Amino acid sequence: QVQLVESGGGVVQPGRSLRLSCAASGFTFSSHAMHWVRQAPGKGLEWVALISYDGSNKRYADSVKGRFTISRDNSKNTLYLQMNSLRVEDTAVYYCAKAGGGSSLRIESWGQGTLVTVSS
Amino acid sequence: DIQMTQSPSSLSASVGDRVTITCQASQDISNYLNWYQQKPGKAPNLLIYDASNLKTGVPSRFSGSGSGTDFTFTISSLQPEDIATYYCQHYDNLPPTFGQGTRLEIK
């Protein structure tokens, strides 16, 4: 049973930083690409970032490029999202998600999400 | 970026009705399309992958079809527990964009 448990969300002032974590279990974490996807309150879903199974390849949405960094520790089965220079428009529920089906782009499982609120 | 246009944005139907949602991609995405169900306060849940493949454990009243740019998601007989917002999402290339969602309500 795939389990993805996000943590690290909270209230932060604009311009500050926050690091999200996602603890994975129930599958071979080191074999799968992973994503972060976010959802602003009452809005739709927005892809944020992708990391390859071994961490060698990382890609970002234009809206977070240069501010957010995705990383992983395969020895700890954990995915991270370092968020710097946060803006009010970064307020959202952040989901980690597992890729599968032989494609790094195909999202097949999601965590329950963690809420990040950027406000002064 | 590939734009995914979903319609309708909201839909009201009765229990037992057949419900259809469409998703149009701004360019050919082959069959690289997921359909998700999201209930309030919950994470999205994958129902259909590769445009027409039902994820294991998902009820057979859900189905998907299409390829290229035009896709359809169908609930053959609406049940009360199907009340949710449904999203399509392509994974042909980066970024993997989502449709704007279809909110399904019971009439």
mmCIF file with all atom_site columns, C-alpha atoms in Angstrom:
data_model
loop_
_atom_site.group_PDB
_atom_site.id
_atom_site.type_symbol
_atom_site.label_atom_id
_atom_site.label_alt_id
_atom_site.label_comp_id
_atom_site.label_asym_id
_atom_site.label_entity_id
_atom_site.label_seq_id
_atom_site.pdbx_PDB_ins_code
_atom_site.Cartn_x
_atom_site.Cartn_y
_atom_site.Cartn_z
_atom_site.occupancy
_atom_site.B_iso_or_equiv
_atom_site.pdbx_formal_charge
_atom_site.auth_seq_id
_atom_site.auth_comp_id
_atom_site.auth_asym_id
_atom_site.auth_atom_id
_atom_site.pdbx_PDB_model_num
ATOM 1   C CA . GLN A 1 1   ? 0.000   0.000  0.000   1.00 0.00 ? 1   GLN A CA 1
ATOM 2   C CA . VAL A 1 2   ? 1.589   3.260  -1.159  1.00 0.00 ? 2   VAL A CA 1
ATOM 3   C CA . GLN A 1 3   ? 1.767   5.873  1.592   1.00 0.00 ? 3   GLN A CA 1
ATOM 4   C CA . LEU A 1 4   ? 2.965   9.420  1.149   1.00 0.00 ? 4   LEU A CA 1
ATOM 5   C CA . VAL A 1 5   ? 2.900   11.664 4.204   1.00 0.00 ? 5   VAL A CA 1
ATOM 6   C CA . GLU A 1 6   ? 3.730   15.342 3.828   1.00 0.00 ? 6   GLU A CA 1
ATOM 7   C CA . SER A 1 7   ? 4.831   17.597 6.666   1.00 0.00 ? 7   SER A CA 1
ATOM 8   C CA . GLY A 1 8   ? 6.398   21.002 7.233   1.00 0.00 ? 8   GLY A CA 1
ATOM 9   C CA . GLY A 1 9   ? 3.568   23.283 6.199   1.00 0.00 ? 9   GLY A CA 1
ATOM 10  C CA . GLY A 1 10  ? 2.535   26.308 8.208   1.00 0.00 ? 10  GLY A CA 1
ATOM 11  C CA . VAL A 1 11  ? 2.174   30.071 8.225   1.00 0.00 ? 11  VAL A CA 1
ATOM 12  C CA . VAL A 1 12  ? 5.156   32.077 6.984   1.00 0.00 ? 12  VAL A CA 1
ATOM 13  C CA . GLN A 1 13  ? 5.753   35.715 6.116   1.00 0.00 ? 13  GLN A CA 1
ATOM 14  C CA . PRO A 1 14  ? 6.428   36.816 2.536   1.00 0.00 ? 14  PRO A CA 1
ATOM 15  C CA . GLY A 1 15  ? 10.108  36.558 1.663   1.00 0.00 ? 15  GLY A CA 1
ATOM 16  C CA . ARG A 1 16  ? 10.798  33.820 4.205   1.00 0.00 ? 16  ARG A CA 1
ATOM 17  C CA . SER A 1 17  ? 11.624  30.158 3.652   1.00 0.00 ? 17  SER A CA 1
ATOM 18  C CA . LEU A 1 18  ? 10.010  26.818 4.429   1.00 0.00 ? 18  LEU A CA 1
ATOM 19  C CA . ARG A 1 19  ? 10.993  23.202 3.795   1.00 0.00 ? 19  ARG A CA 1
ATOM 20  C CA . LEU A 1 20  ? 8.410   20.529 3.125   1.00 0.00 ? 20  LEU A CA 1
ATOM 21  C CA . SER A 1 21  ? 9.058   16.810 3.579   1.00 0.00 ? 21  SER A CA 1
ATOM 22  C CA . CYS A 1 22  ? 7.275   13.762 2.230   1.00 0.00 ? 22  CYS A CA 1
ATOM 23  C CA . ALA A 1 23  ? 7.847   10.378 3.852   1.00 0.00 ? 23  ALA A CA 1
ATOM 24  C CA . ALA A 1 24  ? 7.236   7.491  1.472   1.00 0.00 ? 24  ALA A CA 1
ATOM 25  C CA . SER A 1 25  ? 6.462   3.861  2.227   1.00 0.00 ? 25  SER A CA 1
ATOM 26  C CA . GLY A 1 26  ? 4.850   0.829  0.648   1.00 0.00 ? 26  GLY A CA 1
ATOM 27  C CA . PHE A 1 27  ? 6.910   0.909  -2.545  1.00 0.00 ? 27  PHE A CA 1
ATOM 28  C CA . THR A 1 28  ? 10.534  1.050  -3.706  1.00 0.00 ? 28  THR A CA 1
ATOM 29  C CA . PHE A 1 29  ? 11.053  4.794  -3.352  1.00 0.00 ? 29  PHE A CA 1
ATOM 30  C CA . SER A 1 30  ? 14.451  4.811  -5.096  1.00 0.00 ? 30  SER A CA 1
ATOM 31  C CA . SER A 1 31  ? 12.908  3.414  -8.292  1.00 0.00 ? 31  SER A CA 1
ATOM 32  C CA . HIS A 1 32  ? 10.327  6.134  -8.879  1.00 0.00 ? 32  HIS A CA 1
ATOM 33  C CA . ALA A 1 33  ? 10.360  9.753  -9.998  1.00 0.00 ? 33  ALA A CA 1
ATOM 34  C CA . MET A 1 34  ? 8.478   12.056 -7.635  1.00 0.00 ? 34  MET A CA 1
ATOM 35  C CA . HIS A 1 35  ? 6.492   15.275 -8.032  1.00 0.00 ? 35  HIS A CA 1
ATOM 36  C CA . TRP A 1 36  ? 5.209   18.185 -6.017  1.00 0.00 ? 36  TRP A CA 1
ATOM 37  C CA . VAL A 1 37  ? 1.808   19.570 -7.037  1.00 0.00 ? 37  VAL A CA 1
ATOM 38  C CA . ARG A 1 38  ? -0.048  22.414 -5.333  1.00 0.00 ? 38  ARG A CA 1
ATOM 39  C CA . GLN A 1 39  ? -3.597  23.663 -5.049  1.00 0.00 ? 39  GLN A CA 1
ATOM 40  C CA . ALA A 1 40  ? -4.428  27.201 -3.970  1.00 0.00 ? 40  ALA A CA 1
ATOM 41  C CA . PRO A 1 41  ? -7.555  27.522 -1.777  1.00 0.00 ? 41  PRO A CA 1
ATOM 42  C CA . GLY A 1 42  ? -10.649 26.929 -3.899  1.00 0.00 ? 42  GLY A CA 1
ATOM 43  C CA . LYS A 1 43  ? -8.581  26.620 -7.080  1.00 0.00 ? 43  LYS A CA 1
ATOM 44  C CA . GLY A 1 44  ? -7.351  23.915 -9.419  1.00 0.00 ? 44  GLY A CA 1
ATOM 45  C CA . LEU A 1 45  ? -4.188  21.820 -9.465  1.00 0.00 ? 45  LEU A CA 1
ATOM 46  C CA . GLU A 1 46  ? -0.781  23.192 -10.486 1.00 0.00 ? 46  GLU A CA 1
ATOM 47  C CA . TRP A 1 47  ? 2.310   21.082 -11.078 1.00 0.00 ? 47  TRP A CA 1
ATOM 48  C CA . VAL A 1 48  ? 5.335   22.456 -9.220  1.00 0.00 ? 48  VAL A CA 1
ATOM 49  C CA . ALA A 1 49  ? 8.391   20.224 -9.616  1.00 0.00 ? 49  ALA A CA 1
ATOM 50  C CA . LEU A 1 50  ? 9.726   16.820 -10.675 1.00 0.00 ? 50  LEU A CA 1
ATOM 51  C CA . ILE A 1 51  ? 12.781  14.847 -9.576  1.00 0.00 ? 51  ILE A CA 1
ATOM 52  C CA . SER A 1 52  ? 14.071  11.695 -11.221 1.00 0.00 ? 52  SER A CA 1
ATOM 53  C CA . TYR A 1 53  ? 14.377  8.417  -9.330  1.00 0.00 ? 53  TYR A CA 1
ATOM 54  C CA . ASP A 1 54  ? 18.045  9.037  -8.532  1.00 0.00 ? 54  ASP A CA 1
ATOM 55  C CA . GLY A 1 55  ? 17.870  12.786 -8.062  1.00 0.00 ? 55  GLY A CA 1
ATOM 56  C CA . SER A 1 56  ? 20.002  13.537 -11.101 1.00 0.00 ? 56  SER A CA 1
ATOM 57  C CA . ASN A 1 57  ? 17.300  15.349 -13.064 1.00 0.00 ? 57  ASN A CA 1
ATOM 58  C CA . LYS A 1 58  ? 15.091  18.122 -11.668 1.00 0.00 ? 58  LYS A CA 1
ATOM 59  C CA . ARG A 1 59  ? 12.503  20.257 -13.421 1.00 0.00 ? 59  ARG A CA 1
ATOM 60  C CA . TYR A 1 60  ? 10.357  23.163 -12.213 1.00 0.00 ? 60  TYR A CA 1
ATOM 61  C CA . ALA A 1 61  ? 7.304   25.175 -13.115 1.00 0.00 ? 61  ALA A CA 1
ATOM 62  C CA . ASP A 1 62  ? 8.177   28.662 -14.329 1.00 0.00 ? 62  ASP A CA 1
ATOM 63  C CA . SER A 1 63  ? 6.266   30.122 -11.377 1.00 0.00 ? 63  SER A CA 1
ATOM 64  C CA . VAL A 1 64  ? 8.736   28.657 -8.848  1.00 0.00 ? 64  VAL A CA 1
ATOM 65  C CA . LYS A 1 65  ? 11.968  28.363 -10.855 1.00 0.00 ? 65  LYS A CA 1
ATOM 66  C CA . GLY A 1 66  ? 14.899  29.897 -9.006  1.00 0.00 ? 66  GLY A CA 1
ATOM 67  C CA . ARG A 1 67  ? 13.005  29.974 -5.693  1.00 0.00 ? 67  ARG A CA 1
ATOM 68  C CA . PHE A 1 68  ? 12.082  26.323 -4.989  1.00 0.00 ? 68  PHE A CA 1
ATOM 69  C CA . THR A 1 69  ? 14.402  23.313 -4.897  1.00 0.00 ? 69  THR A CA 1
ATOM 70  C CA . ILE A 1 70  ? 13.255  19.708 -5.036  1.00 0.00 ? 70  ILE A CA 1
ATOM 71  C CA . SER A 1 71  ? 15.492  17.008 -3.578  1.00 0.00 ? 71  SER A CA 1
ATOM 72  C CA . ARG A 1 72  ? 15.337  13.484 -2.222  1.00 0.00 ? 72  ARG A CA 1
ATOM 73  C CA . ASP A 1 73  ? 17.154  11.180 0.169   1.00 0.00 ? 73  ASP A CA 1
ATOM 74  C CA . ASN A 1 74  ? 16.675  7.630  -1.037  1.00 0.00 ? 74  ASN A CA 1
ATOM 75  C CA . SER A 1 75  ? 18.325  6.245  2.107   1.00 0.00 ? 75  SER A CA 1
ATOM 76  C CA . LYS A 1 76  ? 15.520  7.839  4.132   1.00 0.00 ? 76  LYS A CA 1
ATOM 77  C CA . ASN A 1 77  ? 12.688  7.333  1.606   1.00 0.00 ? 77  ASN A CA 1
ATOM 78  C CA . THR A 1 78  ? 12.000  11.038 1.819   1.00 0.00 ? 78  THR A CA 1
ATOM 79  C CA . LEU A 1 79  ? 11.229  13.780 -0.706  1.00 0.00 ? 79  LEU A CA 1
ATOM 80  C CA . TYR A 1 80  ? 11.802  17.457 0.029   1.00 0.00 ? 80  TYR A CA 1
ATOM 81  C CA . LEU A 1 81  ? 10.766  20.849 -1.292  1.00 0.00 ? 81  LEU A CA 1
ATOM 82  C CA . GLN A 1 82  ? 12.836  23.822 -0.166  1.00 0.00 ? 82  GLN A CA 1
ATOM 83  C CA . MET A 1 83  ? 10.807  26.980 -0.729  1.00 0.00 ? 83  MET A CA 1
ATOM 84  C CA . ASN A 1 84  ? 12.653  30.317 -0.579  1.00 0.00 ? 84  ASN A CA 1
ATOM 85  C CA . SER A 1 85  ? 11.513  33.889 -1.202  1.00 0.00 ? 85  SER A CA 1
ATOM 86  C CA . LEU A 1 86  ? 7.919   32.863 -0.593  1.00 0.00 ? 86  LEU A CA 1
ATOM 87  C CA . ARG A 1 87  ? 5.132   34.990 -2.023  1.00 0.00 ? 87  ARG A CA 1
ATOM 88  C CA . VAL A 1 88  ? 1.491   35.389 -1.059  1.00 0.00 ? 88  VAL A CA 1
ATOM 89  C CA . GLU A 1 89  ? 0.563   33.573 -4.291  1.00 0.00 ? 89  GLU A CA 1
ATOM 90  C CA . ASP A 1 90  ? 2.468   30.476 -3.094  1.00 0.00 ? 90  ASP A CA 1
ATOM 91  C CA . THR A 1 91  ? -0.299  29.889 -0.536  1.00 0.00 ? 91  THR A CA 1
ATOM 92  C CA . ALA A 1 92  ? -1.646  26.414 -1.276  1.00 0.00 ? 92  ALA A CA 1
ATOM 93  C CA . VAL A 1 93  ? -1.959  22.820 -0.206  1.00 0.00 ? 93  VAL A CA 1
ATOM 94  C CA . TYR A 1 94  ? 1.214   21.091 -1.383  1.00 0.00 ? 94  TYR A CA 1
ATOM 95  C CA . TYR A 1 95  ? 0.957   17.455 -2.398  1.00 0.00 ? 95  TYR A CA 1
ATOM 96  C CA . CYS A 1 96  ? 3.789   15.051 -3.029  1.00 0.00 ? 96  CYS A CA 1
ATOM 97  C CA . ALA A 1 97  ? 3.020   12.487 -5.687  1.00 0.00 ? 97  ALA A CA 1
ATOM 98  C CA . LYS A 1 98  ? 4.544   9.290  -7.009  1.00 0.00 ? 98  LYS A CA 1
ATOM 99  C CA . ALA A 1 99  ? 5.164   8.715  -10.685 1.00 0.00 ? 99  ALA A CA 1
ATOM 100 C CA . GLY A 1 100 ? 4.574   5.315  -12.176 1.00 0.00 ? 100 GLY A CA 1
ATOM 101 C CA . GLY A 1 101 ? 3.590   3.197  -15.126 1.00 0.00 ? 101 GLY A CA 1
ATOM 102 C CA . GLY A 1 102 ? 7.038   3.393  -16.649 1.00 0.00 ? 102 GLY A CA 1
ATOM 103 C CA . SER A 1 103 ? 6.770   7.147  -17.115 1.00 0.00 ? 103 SER A CA 1
ATOM 104 C CA . SER A 1 104 ? 8.341   9.779  -14.890 1.00 0.00 ? 104 SER A CA 1
ATOM 105 C CA . LEU A 1 105 ? 5.573   12.159 -15.923 1.00 0.00 ? 105 LEU A CA 1
ATOM 106 C CA . ARG A 1 106 ? 2.569   9.960  -15.111 1.00 0.00 ? 106 ARG A CA 1
ATOM 107 C CA . ILE A 1 107 ? 1.349   10.715 -11.571 1.00 0.00 ? 107 ILE A CA 1
ATOM 108 C CA . GLU A 1 108 ? -0.400  7.768  -9.965  1.00 0.00 ? 108 GLU A CA 1
ATOM 109 C CA . SER A 1 109 ? -0.467  8.286  -6.178  1.00 0.00 ? 109 SER A CA 1
ATOM 110 C CA . TRP A 1 110 ? -0.805  11.345 -3.974  1.00 0.00 ? 110 TRP A CA 1
ATOM 111 C CA . GLY A 1 111 ? -0.168  12.214 -0.344  1.00 0.00 ? 111 GLY A CA 1
ATOM 112 C CA . GLN A 1 112 ? -2.788  13.932 1.795   1.00 0.00 ? 112 GLN A CA 1
ATOM 113 C CA . GLY A 1 113 ? -1.147  17.347 1.404   1.00 0.00 ? 113 GLY A CA 1
ATOM 114 C CA . THR A 1 114 ? 0.250   20.014 3.704   1.00 0.00 ? 114 THR A CA 1
ATOM 115 C CA . LEU A 1 115 ? -1.011  23.594 3.817   1.00 0.00 ? 115 LEU A CA 1
ATOM 116 C CA . VAL A 1 116 ? 1.378   26.486 3.306   1.00 0.00 ? 116 VAL A CA 1
ATOM 117 C CA . THR A 1 117 ? 0.048   29.948 4.069   1.00 0.00 ? 117 THR A CA 1
ATOM 118 C CA . VAL A 1 118 ? 2.151   32.959 3.114   1.00 0.00 ? 118 VAL A CA 1
ATOM 119 C CA . SER A 1 119 ? 0.869   36.022 4.887   1.00 0.00 ? 119 SER A CA 1
ATOM 120 C CA . SER A 1 120 ? 2.154   39.052 6.739   1.00 0.00 ? 120 SER A CA 1
ATOM 121 C CA . ASP B 2 1   ? 2.705   24.543 -22.440 1.00 0.00 ? 1   ASP B CA 1
ATOM 122 C CA . ILE B 2 2   ? -0.199  22.297 -23.420 1.00 0.00 ? 2   ILE B CA 1
ATOM 123 C CA . GLN B 2 3   ? -3.567  23.729 -22.378 1.00 0.00 ? 3   GLN B CA 1
ATOM 124 C CA . MET B 2 4   ? -6.247  21.328 -21.139 1.00 0.00 ? 4   MET B CA 1
ATOM 125 C CA . THR B 2 5   ? -9.804  22.606 -21.559 1.00 0.00 ? 5   THR B CA 1
ATOM 126 C CA . GLN B 2 6   ? -12.424 20.757 -19.548 1.00 0.00 ? 6   GLN B CA 1
ATOM 127 C CA . SER B 2 7   ? -16.175 21.104 -19.909 1.00 0.00 ? 7   SER B CA 1
ATOM 128 C CA . PRO B 2 8   ? -18.532 21.687 -18.330 1.00 0.00 ? 8   PRO B CA 1
ATOM 129 C CA . SER B 2 9   ? -17.063 23.495 -15.310 1.00 0.00 ? 9   SER B CA 1
ATOM 130 C CA . SER B 2 10  ? -20.001 22.314 -13.223 1.00 0.00 ? 10  SER B CA 1
ATOM 131 C CA . LEU B 2 11  ? -22.699 19.739 -13.659 1.00 0.00 ? 11  LEU B CA 1
ATOM 132 C CA . SER B 2 12  ? -25.854 18.767 -11.773 1.00 0.00 ? 12  SER B CA 1
ATOM 133 C CA . ALA B 2 13  ? -27.291 15.297 -12.326 1.00 0.00 ? 13  ALA B CA 1
ATOM 134 C CA . SER B 2 14  ? -29.599 12.785 -10.669 1.00 0.00 ? 14  SER B CA 1
ATOM 135 C CA . VAL B 2 15  ? -28.658 9.460  -9.122  1.00 0.00 ? 15  VAL B CA 1
ATOM 136 C CA . GLY B 2 16  ? -28.620 6.864  -11.887 1.00 0.00 ? 16  GLY B CA 1
ATOM 137 C CA . ASP B 2 17  ? -27.910 9.385  -14.657 1.00 0.00 ? 17  ASP B CA 1
ATOM 138 C CA . ARG B 2 18  ? -25.168 8.932  -17.218 1.00 0.00 ? 18  ARG B CA 1
ATOM 139 C CA . VAL B 2 19  ? -22.630 11.743 -16.821 1.00 0.00 ? 19  VAL B CA 1
ATOM 140 C CA . THR B 2 20  ? -20.066 12.826 -19.402 1.00 0.00 ? 20  THR B CA 1
ATOM 141 C CA . ILE B 2 21  ? -17.151 15.245 -19.036 1.00 0.00 ? 21  ILE B CA 1
ATOM 142 C CA . THR B 2 22  ? -14.922 16.269 -21.925 1.00 0.00 ? 22  THR B CA 1
ATOM 143 C CA . CYS B 2 23  ? -11.285 17.371 -21.981 1.00 0.00 ? 23  CYS B CA 1
ATOM 144 C CA . GLN B 2 24  ? -9.567  18.905 -24.987 1.00 0.00 ? 24  GLN B CA 1
ATOM 145 C CA . ALA B 2 25  ? -5.812  19.280 -25.307 1.00 0.00 ? 25  ALA B CA 1
ATOM 146 C CA . SER B 2 26  ? -4.282  22.186 -27.229 1.00 0.00 ? 26  SER B CA 1
ATOM 147 C CA . GLN B 2 27  ? -2.068  19.736 -29.117 1.00 0.00 ? 27  GLN B CA 1
ATOM 148 C CA . ASP B 2 28  ? -1.804  16.008 -29.741 1.00 0.00 ? 28  ASP B CA 1
ATOM 149 C CA . ILE B 2 29  ? -1.017  14.161 -26.496 1.00 0.00 ? 29  ILE B CA 1
ATOM 150 C CA . SER B 2 30  ? -1.599  10.632 -27.843 1.00 0.00 ? 30  SER B CA 1
ATOM 151 C CA . ASN B 2 31  ? -3.249  8.762  -24.933 1.00 0.00 ? 31  ASN B CA 1
ATOM 152 C CA . TYR B 2 32  ? -1.141  10.340 -22.160 1.00 0.00 ? 32  TYR B CA 1
ATOM 153 C CA . LEU B 2 33  ? -4.104  11.391 -20.040 1.00 0.00 ? 33  LEU B CA 1
ATOM 154 C CA . ASN B 2 34  ? -5.199  10.805 -16.464 1.00 0.00 ? 34  ASN B CA 1
ATOM 155 C CA . TRP B 2 35  ? -8.615  11.397 -14.887 1.00 0.00 ? 35  TRP B CA 1
ATOM 156 C CA . TYR B 2 36  ? -8.794  12.149 -11.158 1.00 0.00 ? 36  TYR B CA 1
ATOM 157 C CA . GLN B 2 37  ? -11.582 12.436 -8.616  1.00 0.00 ? 37  GLN B CA 1
ATOM 158 C CA . GLN B 2 38  ? -11.143 14.905 -5.758  1.00 0.00 ? 38  GLN B CA 1
ATOM 159 C CA . LYS B 2 39  ? -13.523 15.066 -2.818  1.00 0.00 ? 39  LYS B CA 1
ATOM 160 C CA . PRO B 2 40  ? -13.590 18.161 -0.569  1.00 0.00 ? 40  PRO B CA 1
ATOM 161 C CA . GLY B 2 41  ? -10.593 18.344 1.730   1.00 0.00 ? 41  GLY B CA 1
ATOM 162 C CA . LYS B 2 42  ? -8.981  15.263 0.178   1.00 0.00 ? 42  LYS B CA 1
ATOM 163 C CA . ALA B 2 43  ? -6.168  14.578 -2.251  1.00 0.00 ? 43  ALA B CA 1
ATOM 164 C CA . PRO B 2 44  ? -6.923  13.737 -5.878  1.00 0.00 ? 44  PRO B CA 1
ATOM 165 C CA . ASN B 2 45  ? -7.503  10.041 -6.526  1.00 0.00 ? 45  ASN B CA 1
ATOM 166 C CA . LEU B 2 46  ? -6.481  8.477  -9.843  1.00 0.00 ? 46  LEU B CA 1
ATOM 167 C CA . LEU B 2 47  ? -9.385  6.774  -11.631 1.00 0.00 ? 47  LEU B CA 1
ATOM 168 C CA . ILE B 2 48  ? -8.290  6.419  -15.267 1.00 0.00 ? 48  ILE B CA 1
ATOM 169 C CA . TYR B 2 49  ? -4.799  6.368  -16.811 1.00 0.00 ? 49  TYR B CA 1
ATOM 170 C CA . ASP B 2 50  ? -3.612  6.211  -20.414 1.00 0.00 ? 50  ASP B CA 1
ATOM 171 C CA . ALA B 2 51  ? -6.977  7.774  -21.340 1.00 0.00 ? 51  ALA B CA 1
ATOM 172 C CA . SER B 2 52  ? -9.009  4.588  -21.021 1.00 0.00 ? 52  SER B CA 1
ATOM 173 C CA . ASN B 2 53  ? -7.442  2.224  -18.466 1.00 0.00 ? 53  ASN B CA 1
ATOM 174 C CA . LEU B 2 54  ? -9.332  1.820  -15.219 1.00 0.00 ? 54  LEU B CA 1
ATOM 175 C CA . LYS B 2 55  ? -7.096  1.797  -12.148 1.00 0.00 ? 55  LYS B CA 1
ATOM 176 C CA . THR B 2 56  ? -7.400  -1.416 -10.139 1.00 0.00 ? 56  THR B CA 1
ATOM 177 C CA . GLY B 2 57  ? -10.171 -1.180 -7.553  1.00 0.00 ? 57  GLY B CA 1
ATOM 178 C CA . VAL B 2 58  ? -12.043 1.653  -9.249  1.00 0.00 ? 58  VAL B CA 1
ATOM 179 C CA . PRO B 2 59  ? -15.733 0.836  -9.928  1.00 0.00 ? 59  PRO B CA 1
ATOM 180 C CA . SER B 2 60  ? -16.533 -0.155 -13.494 1.00 0.00 ? 60  SER B CA 1
ATOM 181 C CA . ARG B 2 61  ? -19.162 2.599  -13.834 1.00 0.00 ? 61  ARG B CA 1
ATOM 182 C CA . PHE B 2 62  ? -16.231 4.941  -14.501 1.00 0.00 ? 62  PHE B CA 1
ATOM 183 C CA . SER B 2 63  ? -14.702 4.903  -17.984 1.00 0.00 ? 63  SER B CA 1
ATOM 184 C CA . GLY B 2 64  ? -12.563 7.017  -20.277 1.00 0.00 ? 64  GLY B CA 1
ATOM 185 C CA . SER B 2 65  ? -11.998 7.257  -24.002 1.00 0.00 ? 65  SER B CA 1
ATOM 186 C CA . GLY B 2 66  ? -10.241 9.305  -26.638 1.00 0.00 ? 66  GLY B CA 1
ATOM 187 C CA . SER B 2 67  ? -6.822  9.976  -28.074 1.00 0.00 ? 67  SER B CA 1
ATOM 188 C CA . GLY B 2 68  ? -4.975  12.821 -29.721 1.00 0.00 ? 68  GLY B CA 1
ATOM 189 C CA . THR B 2 69  ? -6.702  15.992 -28.542 1.00 0.00 ? 69  THR B CA 1
ATOM 190 C CA . ASP B 2 70  ? -10.234 14.970 -27.539 1.00 0.00 ? 70  ASP B CA 1
ATOM 191 C CA . PHE B 2 71  ? -11.097 12.887 -24.498 1.00 0.00 ? 71  PHE B CA 1
ATOM 192 C CA . THR B 2 72  ? -14.233 11.845 -22.635 1.00 0.00 ? 72  THR B CA 1
ATOM 193 C CA . PHE B 2 73  ? -14.838 10.686 -19.065 1.00 0.00 ? 73  PHE B CA 1
ATOM 194 C CA . THR B 2 74  ? -18.106 8.906  -18.298 1.00 0.00 ? 74  THR B CA 1
ATOM 195 C CA . ILE B 2 75  ? -19.946 7.740  -15.209 1.00 0.00 ? 75  ILE B CA 1
ATOM 196 C CA . SER B 2 76  ? -22.504 5.242  -16.481 1.00 0.00 ? 76  SER B CA 1
ATOM 197 C CA . SER B 2 77  ? -24.850 5.435  -13.496 1.00 0.00 ? 77  SER B CA 1
ATOM 198 C CA . LEU B 2 78  ? -24.226 8.271  -11.036 1.00 0.00 ? 78  LEU B CA 1
ATOM 199 C CA . GLN B 2 79  ? -24.039 7.288  -7.373  1.00 0.00 ? 79  GLN B CA 1
ATOM 200 C CA . PRO B 2 80  ? -24.264 9.629  -4.359  1.00 0.00 ? 80  PRO B CA 1
ATOM 201 C CA . GLU B 2 81  ? -20.625 8.920  -3.448  1.00 0.00 ? 81  GLU B CA 1
ATOM 202 C CA . ASP B 2 82  ? -19.492 10.221 -6.856  1.00 0.00 ? 82  ASP B CA 1
ATOM 203 C CA . ILE B 2 83  ? -20.063 13.824 -5.778  1.00 0.00 ? 83  ILE B CA 1
ATOM 204 C CA . ALA B 2 84  ? -16.665 15.422 -6.271  1.00 0.00 ? 84  ALA B CA 1
ATOM 205 C CA . THR B 2 85  ? -14.586 17.540 -8.612  1.00 0.00 ? 85  THR B CA 1
ATOM 206 C CA . TYR B 2 86  ? -13.038 15.715 -11.558 1.00 0.00 ? 86  TYR B CA 1
ATOM 207 C CA . TYR B 2 87  ? -9.807  16.732 -13.298 1.00 0.00 ? 87  TYR B CA 1
ATOM 208 C CA . CYS B 2 88  ? -8.064  15.622 -16.451 1.00 0.00 ? 88  CYS B CA 1
ATOM 209 C CA . GLN B 2 89  ? -4.269  15.884 -16.673 1.00 0.00 ? 89  GLN B CA 1
ATOM 210 C CA . HIS B 2 90  ? -1.893  15.218 -19.542 1.00 0.00 ? 90  HIS B CA 1
ATOM 211 C CA . TYR B 2 91  ? 1.579   13.709 -19.145 1.00 0.00 ? 91  TYR B CA 1
ATOM 212 C CA . ASP B 2 92  ? 2.859   13.973 -22.697 1.00 0.00 ? 92  ASP B CA 1
ATOM 213 C CA . ASN B 2 93  ? 5.597   16.427 -21.741 1.00 0.00 ? 93  ASN B CA 1
ATOM 214 C CA . LEU B 2 94  ? 6.538   19.002 -19.113 1.00 0.00 ? 94  LEU B CA 1
ATOM 215 C CA . PRO B 2 95  ? 4.741   20.705 -17.559 1.00 0.00 ? 95  PRO B CA 1
ATOM 216 C CA . PRO B 2 96  ? 2.009   18.116 -16.955 1.00 0.00 ? 96  PRO B CA 1
ATOM 217 C CA . THR B 2 97  ? -0.951  20.474 -16.913 1.00 0.00 ? 97  THR B CA 1
ATOM 218 C CA . PHE B 2 98  ? -4.441  19.922 -15.528 1.00 0.00 ? 98  PHE B CA 1
ATOM 219 C CA . GLY B 2 99  ? -7.890  20.841 -16.729 1.00 0.00 ? 99  GLY B CA 1
ATOM 220 C CA . GLN B 2 100 ? -9.694  23.438 -14.639 1.00 0.00 ? 100 GLN B CA 1
ATOM 221 C CA . GLY B 2 101 ? -11.969 20.826 -13.086 1.00 0.00 ? 101 GLY B CA 1
ATOM 222 C CA . THR B 2 102 ? -15.623 19.820 -13.285 1.00 0.00 ? 102 THR B CA 1
ATOM 223 C CA . ARG B 2 103 ? -17.674 20.096 -10.110 1.00 0.00 ? 103 ARG B CA 1
ATOM 224 C CA . LEU B 2 104 ? -20.329 17.384 -10.039 1.00 0.00 ? 104 LEU B CA 1
ATOM 225 C CA . GLU B 2 105 ? -23.415 17.836 -7.881  1.00 0.00 ? 105 GLU B CA 1
ATOM 226 C CA . ILE B 2 106 ? -26.518 15.782 -7.213  1.00 0.00 ? 106 ILE B CA 1
ATOM 227 C CA . LYS B 2 107 ? -29.761 17.280 -8.545  1.00 0.00 ? 107 LYS B CA 1
#
